[in-house]
Amino acid sequence: DTEVTQTPKHLVMGMTNKKSLKCEQHMGHRAMYWYKQKAKKPPELMFVYSYEKLSINESVPSRFSPECPNSSLLNLHLHALQPEDSALYLCASRVTSATDTQYFGPGTRLTVL
Amino acid sequence: SQQGEEDPQALSIQEGENATMNCSYKTSINNLQWYRQNSGRGLVHLILIRSNEREKHSGRLRVTLDTSKKSSSLLITASRAADTASYFCATVGYGGSQGNLIFGKGTKLSVKP
């Protein structure tokens, strides 16, 4: 299995809602990433988890809360988002130390009303 | 923050023609990667070239790296309509051991049948 899955594919939420994005991989990768991509822009790193521990937080606002319950699963909890947070949220994983190649999921298209 | 620039920002060619995209970066690197992104989807890893390599081939892809100029190019030969996508170069960011990627701005390639 060489796939990273993300659910949901699309999400529309109001500014007062609480929602979660889910990412899963069964490749045994021990590094997992969240990226945010605005339209016509490259992906920008949000968080890095290494061996289930948060290792990089790129000064992301606290309304985004990541969680890594186990080595296969990565969540991004969303609360009190702003319309400017509307974007494609991409999850990726990597085999630590062996290579810098990352495997990306298809993304969740988030719209905040 | 973005590592560098890619040019052109957009490229439109006919099927069968070659497509060349360039990427510049700012810092020292161990390797440079190229990814493809179909519209609104996840990124797919294409090729990785190490800093001690000057050229690498994979099928119809040819990548060059000039570390003295801090630049790389991606050549797609005999392009097909299915090659229509955005192409990003990526290098590893400051937390090198974490493998977090910094992407260039990307080139949007359109291959007309």
mmCIF file of C-alpha atoms in Angstrom:
data_model
loop_
_atom_site.group_PDB
_atom_site.id
_atom_site.type_symbol
_atom_site.label_atom_id
_atom_site.label_comp_id
_atom_site.label_asym_id
_atom_site.label_seq_id
_atom_site.Cartn_x
_atom_site.Cartn_y
_atom_site.Cartn_z
ATOM 1 C CA ASP A 1 0.000 0.000 0.000
ATOM 2 C CA THR A 2 1.714 3.188 -1.210
ATOM 3 C CA GLU A 3 -1.152 5.523 -0.594
ATOM 4 C CA VAL A 4 -1.900 8.431 1.669
ATOM 5 C CA THR A 5 -5.630 8.949 2.137
ATOM 6 C CA GLN A 6 -7.370 12.099 3.298
ATOM 7 C CA THR A 7 -10.944 12.643 4.384
ATOM 8 C CA PRO A 8 -13.108 14.439 3.679
ATOM 9 C CA LYS A 9 -12.375 15.477 0.078
ATOM 10 C CA HIS A 10 -14.376 18.669 0.490
ATOM 11 C CA LEU A 11 -15.453 20.540 3.606
ATOM 12 C CA VAL A 12 -17.561 23.654 3.986
ATOM 13 C CA MET A 13 -17.766 25.132 7.453
ATOM 14 C CA GLY A 14 -18.887 28.265 9.203
ATOM 15 C CA MET A 15 -16.600 30.373 11.321
ATOM 16 C CA THR A 16 -18.084 29.005 14.547
ATOM 17 C CA ASN A 17 -17.879 25.341 13.583
ATOM 18 C CA LYS A 18 -15.457 22.706 14.830
ATOM 19 C CA LYS A 19 -14.334 20.148 12.301
ATOM 20 C CA SER A 20 -11.440 17.757 11.769
ATOM 21 C CA LEU A 21 -9.401 16.655 8.787
ATOM 22 C CA LYS A 22 -8.047 13.128 8.750
ATOM 23 C CA CYS A 23 -4.982 11.669 7.083
ATOM 24 C CA GLU A 24 -3.938 8.020 7.060
ATOM 25 C CA GLN A 25 -1.011 6.038 5.681
ATOM 26 C CA HIS A 26 -0.027 2.395 6.101
ATOM 27 C CA MET A 27 3.452 2.545 4.617
ATOM 28 C CA GLY A 28 5.186 2.548 7.991
ATOM 29 C CA HIS A 29 6.368 6.122 7.494
ATOM 30 C CA ARG A 30 7.280 7.800 10.744
ATOM 31 C CA ALA A 31 7.233 11.414 9.551
ATOM 32 C CA MET A 32 3.959 13.095 8.615
ATOM 33 C CA TYR A 33 3.238 16.604 7.420
ATOM 34 C CA TRP A 34 0.426 19.106 6.993
ATOM 35 C CA TYR A 35 0.707 21.666 4.212
ATOM 36 C CA LYS A 36 -1.658 24.480 3.244
ATOM 37 C CA GLN A 37 -2.025 25.504 -0.379
ATOM 38 C CA LYS A 38 -3.854 28.612 -1.536
ATOM 39 C CA ALA A 39 -5.025 28.913 -5.126
ATOM 40 C CA LYS A 40 -2.200 29.324 -7.650
ATOM 41 C CA LYS A 41 0.429 29.154 -4.896
ATOM 42 C CA PRO A 42 2.835 26.412 -3.835
ATOM 43 C CA PRO A 43 2.163 24.330 -0.725
ATOM 44 C CA GLU A 44 3.391 25.853 2.528
ATOM 45 C CA LEU A 45 4.375 23.782 5.529
ATOM 46 C CA MET A 46 2.201 23.958 8.631
ATOM 47 C CA PHE A 47 3.274 21.084 10.910
ATOM 48 C CA VAL A 48 5.715 18.184 11.024
ATOM 49 C CA TYR A 49 5.286 15.087 13.182
ATOM 50 C CA SER A 50 8.227 12.764 13.683
ATOM 51 C CA TYR A 51 7.637 9.481 15.518
ATOM 52 C CA GLU A 52 4.234 10.785 16.628
ATOM 53 C CA LYS A 53 5.729 13.896 18.225
ATOM 54 C CA LEU A 54 5.247 17.427 16.943
ATOM 55 C CA SER A 55 8.655 18.574 15.750
ATOM 56 C CA ILE A 56 7.881 21.662 13.664
ATOM 57 C CA ASN A 57 5.059 24.190 13.989
ATOM 58 C CA GLU A 58 5.450 26.939 11.418
ATOM 59 C CA SER A 59 3.838 29.584 13.650
ATOM 60 C CA VAL A 60 0.387 28.351 12.704
ATOM 61 C CA PRO A 61 -2.529 30.055 14.497
ATOM 62 C CA SER A 62 -3.973 28.089 17.400
ATOM 63 C CA ARG A 63 -7.292 27.689 15.585
ATOM 64 C CA PHE A 64 -5.460 24.849 13.805
ATOM 65 C CA SER A 65 -4.643 22.013 16.201
ATOM 66 C CA PRO A 66 -2.756 18.964 14.934
ATOM 67 C CA GLU A 67 -2.871 15.540 16.523
ATOM 68 C CA CYS A 68 -1.018 12.306 15.798
ATOM 69 C CA PRO A 69 -2.831 9.507 17.687
ATOM 70 C CA ASN A 70 -0.604 6.775 16.225
ATOM 71 C CA SER A 71 2.009 6.213 13.570
ATOM 72 C CA SER A 72 -0.563 5.795 10.795
ATOM 73 C CA LEU A 73 -2.958 8.608 11.552
ATOM 74 C CA LEU A 74 -2.721 12.385 11.504
ATOM 75 C CA ASN A 75 -5.567 14.739 12.312
ATOM 76 C CA LEU A 76 -5.993 18.473 11.940
ATOM 77 C CA HIS A 77 -8.628 19.927 14.224
ATOM 78 C CA LEU A 78 -10.213 23.159 13.073
ATOM 79 C CA HIS A 79 -12.014 25.701 15.253
ATOM 80 C CA ALA A 80 -13.140 29.287 14.729
ATOM 81 C CA LEU A 81 -11.575 29.526 11.298
ATOM 82 C CA GLN A 82 -11.576 32.626 9.137
ATOM 83 C CA PRO A 83 -12.594 32.867 5.464
ATOM 84 C CA GLU A 84 -8.921 33.395 4.571
ATOM 85 C CA ASP A 85 -8.238 29.891 5.867
ATOM 86 C CA SER A 86 -10.055 28.505 2.839
ATOM 87 C CA ALA A 87 -7.485 26.433 0.957
ATOM 88 C CA LEU A 88 -6.405 22.944 -0.069
ATOM 89 C CA TYR A 89 -4.954 21.114 2.934
ATOM 90 C CA LEU A 90 -2.438 18.466 2.005
ATOM 91 C CA CYS A 91 -1.074 15.676 4.138
ATOM 92 C CA ALA A 92 2.182 13.919 3.326
ATOM 93 C CA SER A 93 4.376 11.208 4.792
ATOM 94 C CA ARG A 94 8.022 10.243 4.494
ATOM 95 C CA VAL A 95 10.279 7.352 5.424
ATOM 96 C CA THR A 96 12.511 9.062 7.948
ATOM 97 C CA SER A 97 16.215 9.284 7.174
ATOM 98 C CA ALA A 98 16.160 7.074 4.096
ATOM 99 C CA THR A 99 14.990 9.707 1.654
ATOM 100 C CA ASP A 100 13.505 13.183 1.453
ATOM 101 C CA THR A 101 10.785 12.008 -0.930
ATOM 102 C CA GLN A 102 7.309 12.663 0.374
ATOM 103 C CA TYR A 103 4.064 10.918 -0.516
ATOM 104 C CA PHE A 104 1.088 13.219 -0.677
ATOM 105 C CA GLY A 105 -2.591 12.594 -0.160
ATOM 106 C CA PRO A 106 -5.188 14.071 -2.535
ATOM 107 C CA GLY A 107 -5.974 16.895 -0.137
ATOM 108 C CA THR A 108 -9.060 18.329 1.522
ATOM 109 C CA ARG A 109 -10.589 21.352 -0.154
ATOM 110 C CA LEU A 110 -11.755 23.568 2.747
ATOM 111 C CA THR A 111 -14.154 26.476 2.359
ATOM 112 C CA VAL A 112 -14.855 28.696 5.352
ATOM 113 C CA LEU A 113 -17.986 30.797 5.056
ATOM 114 C CA SER B 1 8.737 30.877 2.946
ATOM 115 C CA GLN B 2 9.424 29.926 -0.654
ATOM 116 C CA GLN B 3 12.854 28.673 -1.533
ATOM 117 C CA GLY B 4 13.059 30.246 -4.925
ATOM 118 C CA GLU B 5 11.603 30.998 -8.259
ATOM 119 C CA GLU B 6 10.484 28.908 -11.151
ATOM 120 C CA ASP B 7 10.162 30.056 -14.682
ATOM 121 C CA PRO B 8 8.238 30.283 -16.725
ATOM 122 C CA GLN B 9 5.179 30.668 -14.510
ATOM 123 C CA ALA B 10 3.052 29.289 -17.330
ATOM 124 C CA LEU B 11 3.952 27.331 -20.431
ATOM 125 C CA SER B 12 1.673 26.286 -23.287
ATOM 126 C CA ILE B 13 2.886 23.839 -25.924
ATOM 127 C CA GLN B 14 1.577 21.382 -28.497
ATOM 128 C CA GLU B 15 1.584 17.650 -27.939
ATOM 129 C CA GLY B 16 4.877 16.137 -29.029
ATOM 130 C CA GLU B 17 6.940 19.218 -28.216
ATOM 131 C CA ASN B 18 9.456 19.386 -25.394
ATOM 132 C CA ALA B 19 8.782 21.406 -22.247
ATOM 133 C CA THR B 20 11.534 22.960 -20.152
ATOM 134 C CA MET B 21 10.989 24.413 -16.707
ATOM 135 C CA ASN B 22 13.598 26.108 -14.562
ATOM 136 C CA CYS B 23 13.976 26.456 -10.837
ATOM 137 C CA SER B 24 16.306 28.562 -8.716
ATOM 138 C CA TYR B 25 16.919 28.162 -5.016
ATOM 139 C CA LYS B 26 18.655 30.166 -2.330
ATOM 140 C CA THR B 27 20.431 27.927 0.170
ATOM 141 C CA SER B 28 22.821 24.978 0.068
ATOM 142 C CA ILE B 29 21.068 21.710 -0.602
ATOM 143 C CA ASN B 30 21.617 17.968 -0.283
ATOM 144 C CA ASN B 31 19.140 17.257 -3.040
ATOM 145 C CA LEU B 32 16.393 18.821 -5.113
ATOM 146 C CA GLN B 33 13.090 17.224 -6.053
ATOM 147 C CA TRP B 34 10.439 17.825 -8.675
ATOM 148 C CA TYR B 35 6.752 17.211 -8.060
ATOM 149 C CA ARG B 36 3.709 17.317 -10.336
ATOM 150 C CA GLN B 37 0.270 18.468 -9.280
ATOM 151 C CA ASN B 38 -2.816 17.919 -11.373
ATOM 152 C CA SER B 39 -5.438 20.605 -10.886
ATOM 153 C CA GLY B 40 -6.633 20.715 -7.287
ATOM 154 C CA ARG B 41 -5.091 17.361 -6.417
ATOM 155 C CA GLY B 42 -2.197 16.061 -4.344
ATOM 156 C CA LEU B 43 1.417 16.232 -5.422
ATOM 157 C CA VAL B 44 3.212 13.333 -7.053
ATOM 158 C CA HIS B 45 6.947 12.889 -6.712
ATOM 159 C CA LEU B 46 8.688 12.772 -10.084
ATOM 160 C CA ILE B 47 12.410 12.703 -9.518
ATOM 161 C CA LEU B 48 15.121 13.518 -6.975
ATOM 162 C CA ILE B 49 18.608 14.698 -7.916
ATOM 163 C CA ARG B 50 21.394 14.794 -5.348
ATOM 164 C CA SER B 51 23.782 17.694 -4.977
ATOM 165 C CA ASN B 52 26.681 15.617 -6.362
ATOM 166 C CA GLU B 53 24.732 14.753 -9.522
ATOM 167 C CA ARG B 54 24.573 16.992 -12.568
ATOM 168 C CA GLU B 55 21.951 15.190 -14.608
ATOM 169 C CA LYS B 56 19.371 12.485 -14.063
ATOM 170 C CA HIS B 57 16.884 10.755 -16.334
ATOM 171 C CA SER B 58 13.607 8.984 -15.666
ATOM 172 C CA GLY B 59 11.576 7.956 -18.681
ATOM 173 C CA ARG B 60 10.707 11.150 -20.582
ATOM 174 C CA LEU B 61 12.041 13.319 -17.772
ATOM 175 C CA ARG B 62 15.501 14.823 -17.660
ATOM 176 C CA VAL B 63 16.627 16.901 -14.712
ATOM 177 C CA THR B 64 19.802 18.945 -14.451
ATOM 178 C CA LEU B 65 21.323 20.585 -11.409
ATOM 179 C CA ASP B 66 23.879 23.377 -11.284
ATOM 180 C CA THR B 67 24.815 23.950 -7.657
ATOM 181 C CA SER B 68 27.171 26.811 -8.567
ATOM 182 C CA LYS B 69 24.210 28.721 -9.997
ATOM 183 C CA LYS B 70 21.740 27.277 -7.508
ATOM 184 C CA SER B 71 19.453 26.249 -10.331
ATOM 185 C CA SER B 72 17.782 23.180 -11.774
ATOM 186 C CA SER B 73 15.820 22.431 -14.903
ATOM 187 C CA LEU B 74 13.187 19.841 -15.735
ATOM 188 C CA LEU B 75 12.800 18.749 -19.335
ATOM 189 C CA ILE B 76 9.785 16.731 -20.435
ATOM 190 C CA THR B 77 10.322 15.275 -23.890
ATOM 191 C CA ALA B 78 7.602 14.365 -26.385
ATOM 192 C CA SER B 79 4.930 15.895 -24.201
ATOM 193 C CA ARG B 80 1.404 14.491 -23.993
ATOM 194 C CA ALA B 81 -1.909 16.075 -23.053
ATOM 195 C CA ALA B 82 -1.738 14.037 -19.834
ATOM 196 C CA ASP B 83 1.371 16.018 -18.835
ATOM 197 C CA THR B 84 -0.847 19.069 -18.315
ATOM 198 C CA ALA B 85 -0.272 19.985 -14.661
ATOM 199 C CA SER B 86 1.664 22.294 -12.374
ATOM 200 C CA TYR B 87 5.277 21.381 -11.698
ATOM 201 C CA PHE B 88 7.112 22.366 -8.526
ATOM 202 C CA CYS B 89 10.705 22.047 -7.493
ATOM 203 C CA ALA B 90 11.324 21.462 -3.798
ATOM 204 C CA THR B 91 14.251 21.513 -1.425
ATOM 205 C CA VAL B 92 14.492 20.583 2.226
ATOM 206 C CA GLY B 93 14.033 23.429 4.682
ATOM 207 C CA TYR B 94 16.003 24.536 7.684
ATOM 208 C CA GLY B 95 15.042 21.582 9.867
ATOM 209 C CA GLY B 96 16.931 19.314 7.483
ATOM 210 C CA SER B 97 16.492 16.139 9.466
ATOM 211 C CA GLN B 98 12.729 16.692 9.474
ATOM 212 C CA GLY B 99 12.589 16.631 5.700
ATOM 213 C CA ASN B 100 10.182 19.541 5.494
ATOM 214 C CA LEU B 101 9.932 20.732 1.921
ATOM 215 C CA ILE B 102 10.088 24.253 0.619
ATOM 216 C CA PHE B 103 8.513 24.590 -2.807
ATOM 217 C CA GLY B 104 9.219 26.927 -5.654
ATOM 218 C CA LYS B 105 6.371 28.950 -7.101
ATOM 219 C CA GLY B 106 5.688 26.365 -9.793
ATOM 220 C CA THR B 107 5.206 26.258 -13.542
ATOM 221 C CA LYS B 108 1.764 25.608 -14.953
ATOM 222 C CA LEU B 109 2.161 23.489 -18.076
ATOM 223 C CA SER B 110 -0.607 23.164 -20.642
ATOM 224 C CA VAL B 111 -0.146 20.629 -23.426
ATOM 225 C CA LYS B 112 -2.605 21.018 -26.245
ATOM 226 C CA PRO B 113 -3.620 17.921 -28.241
#
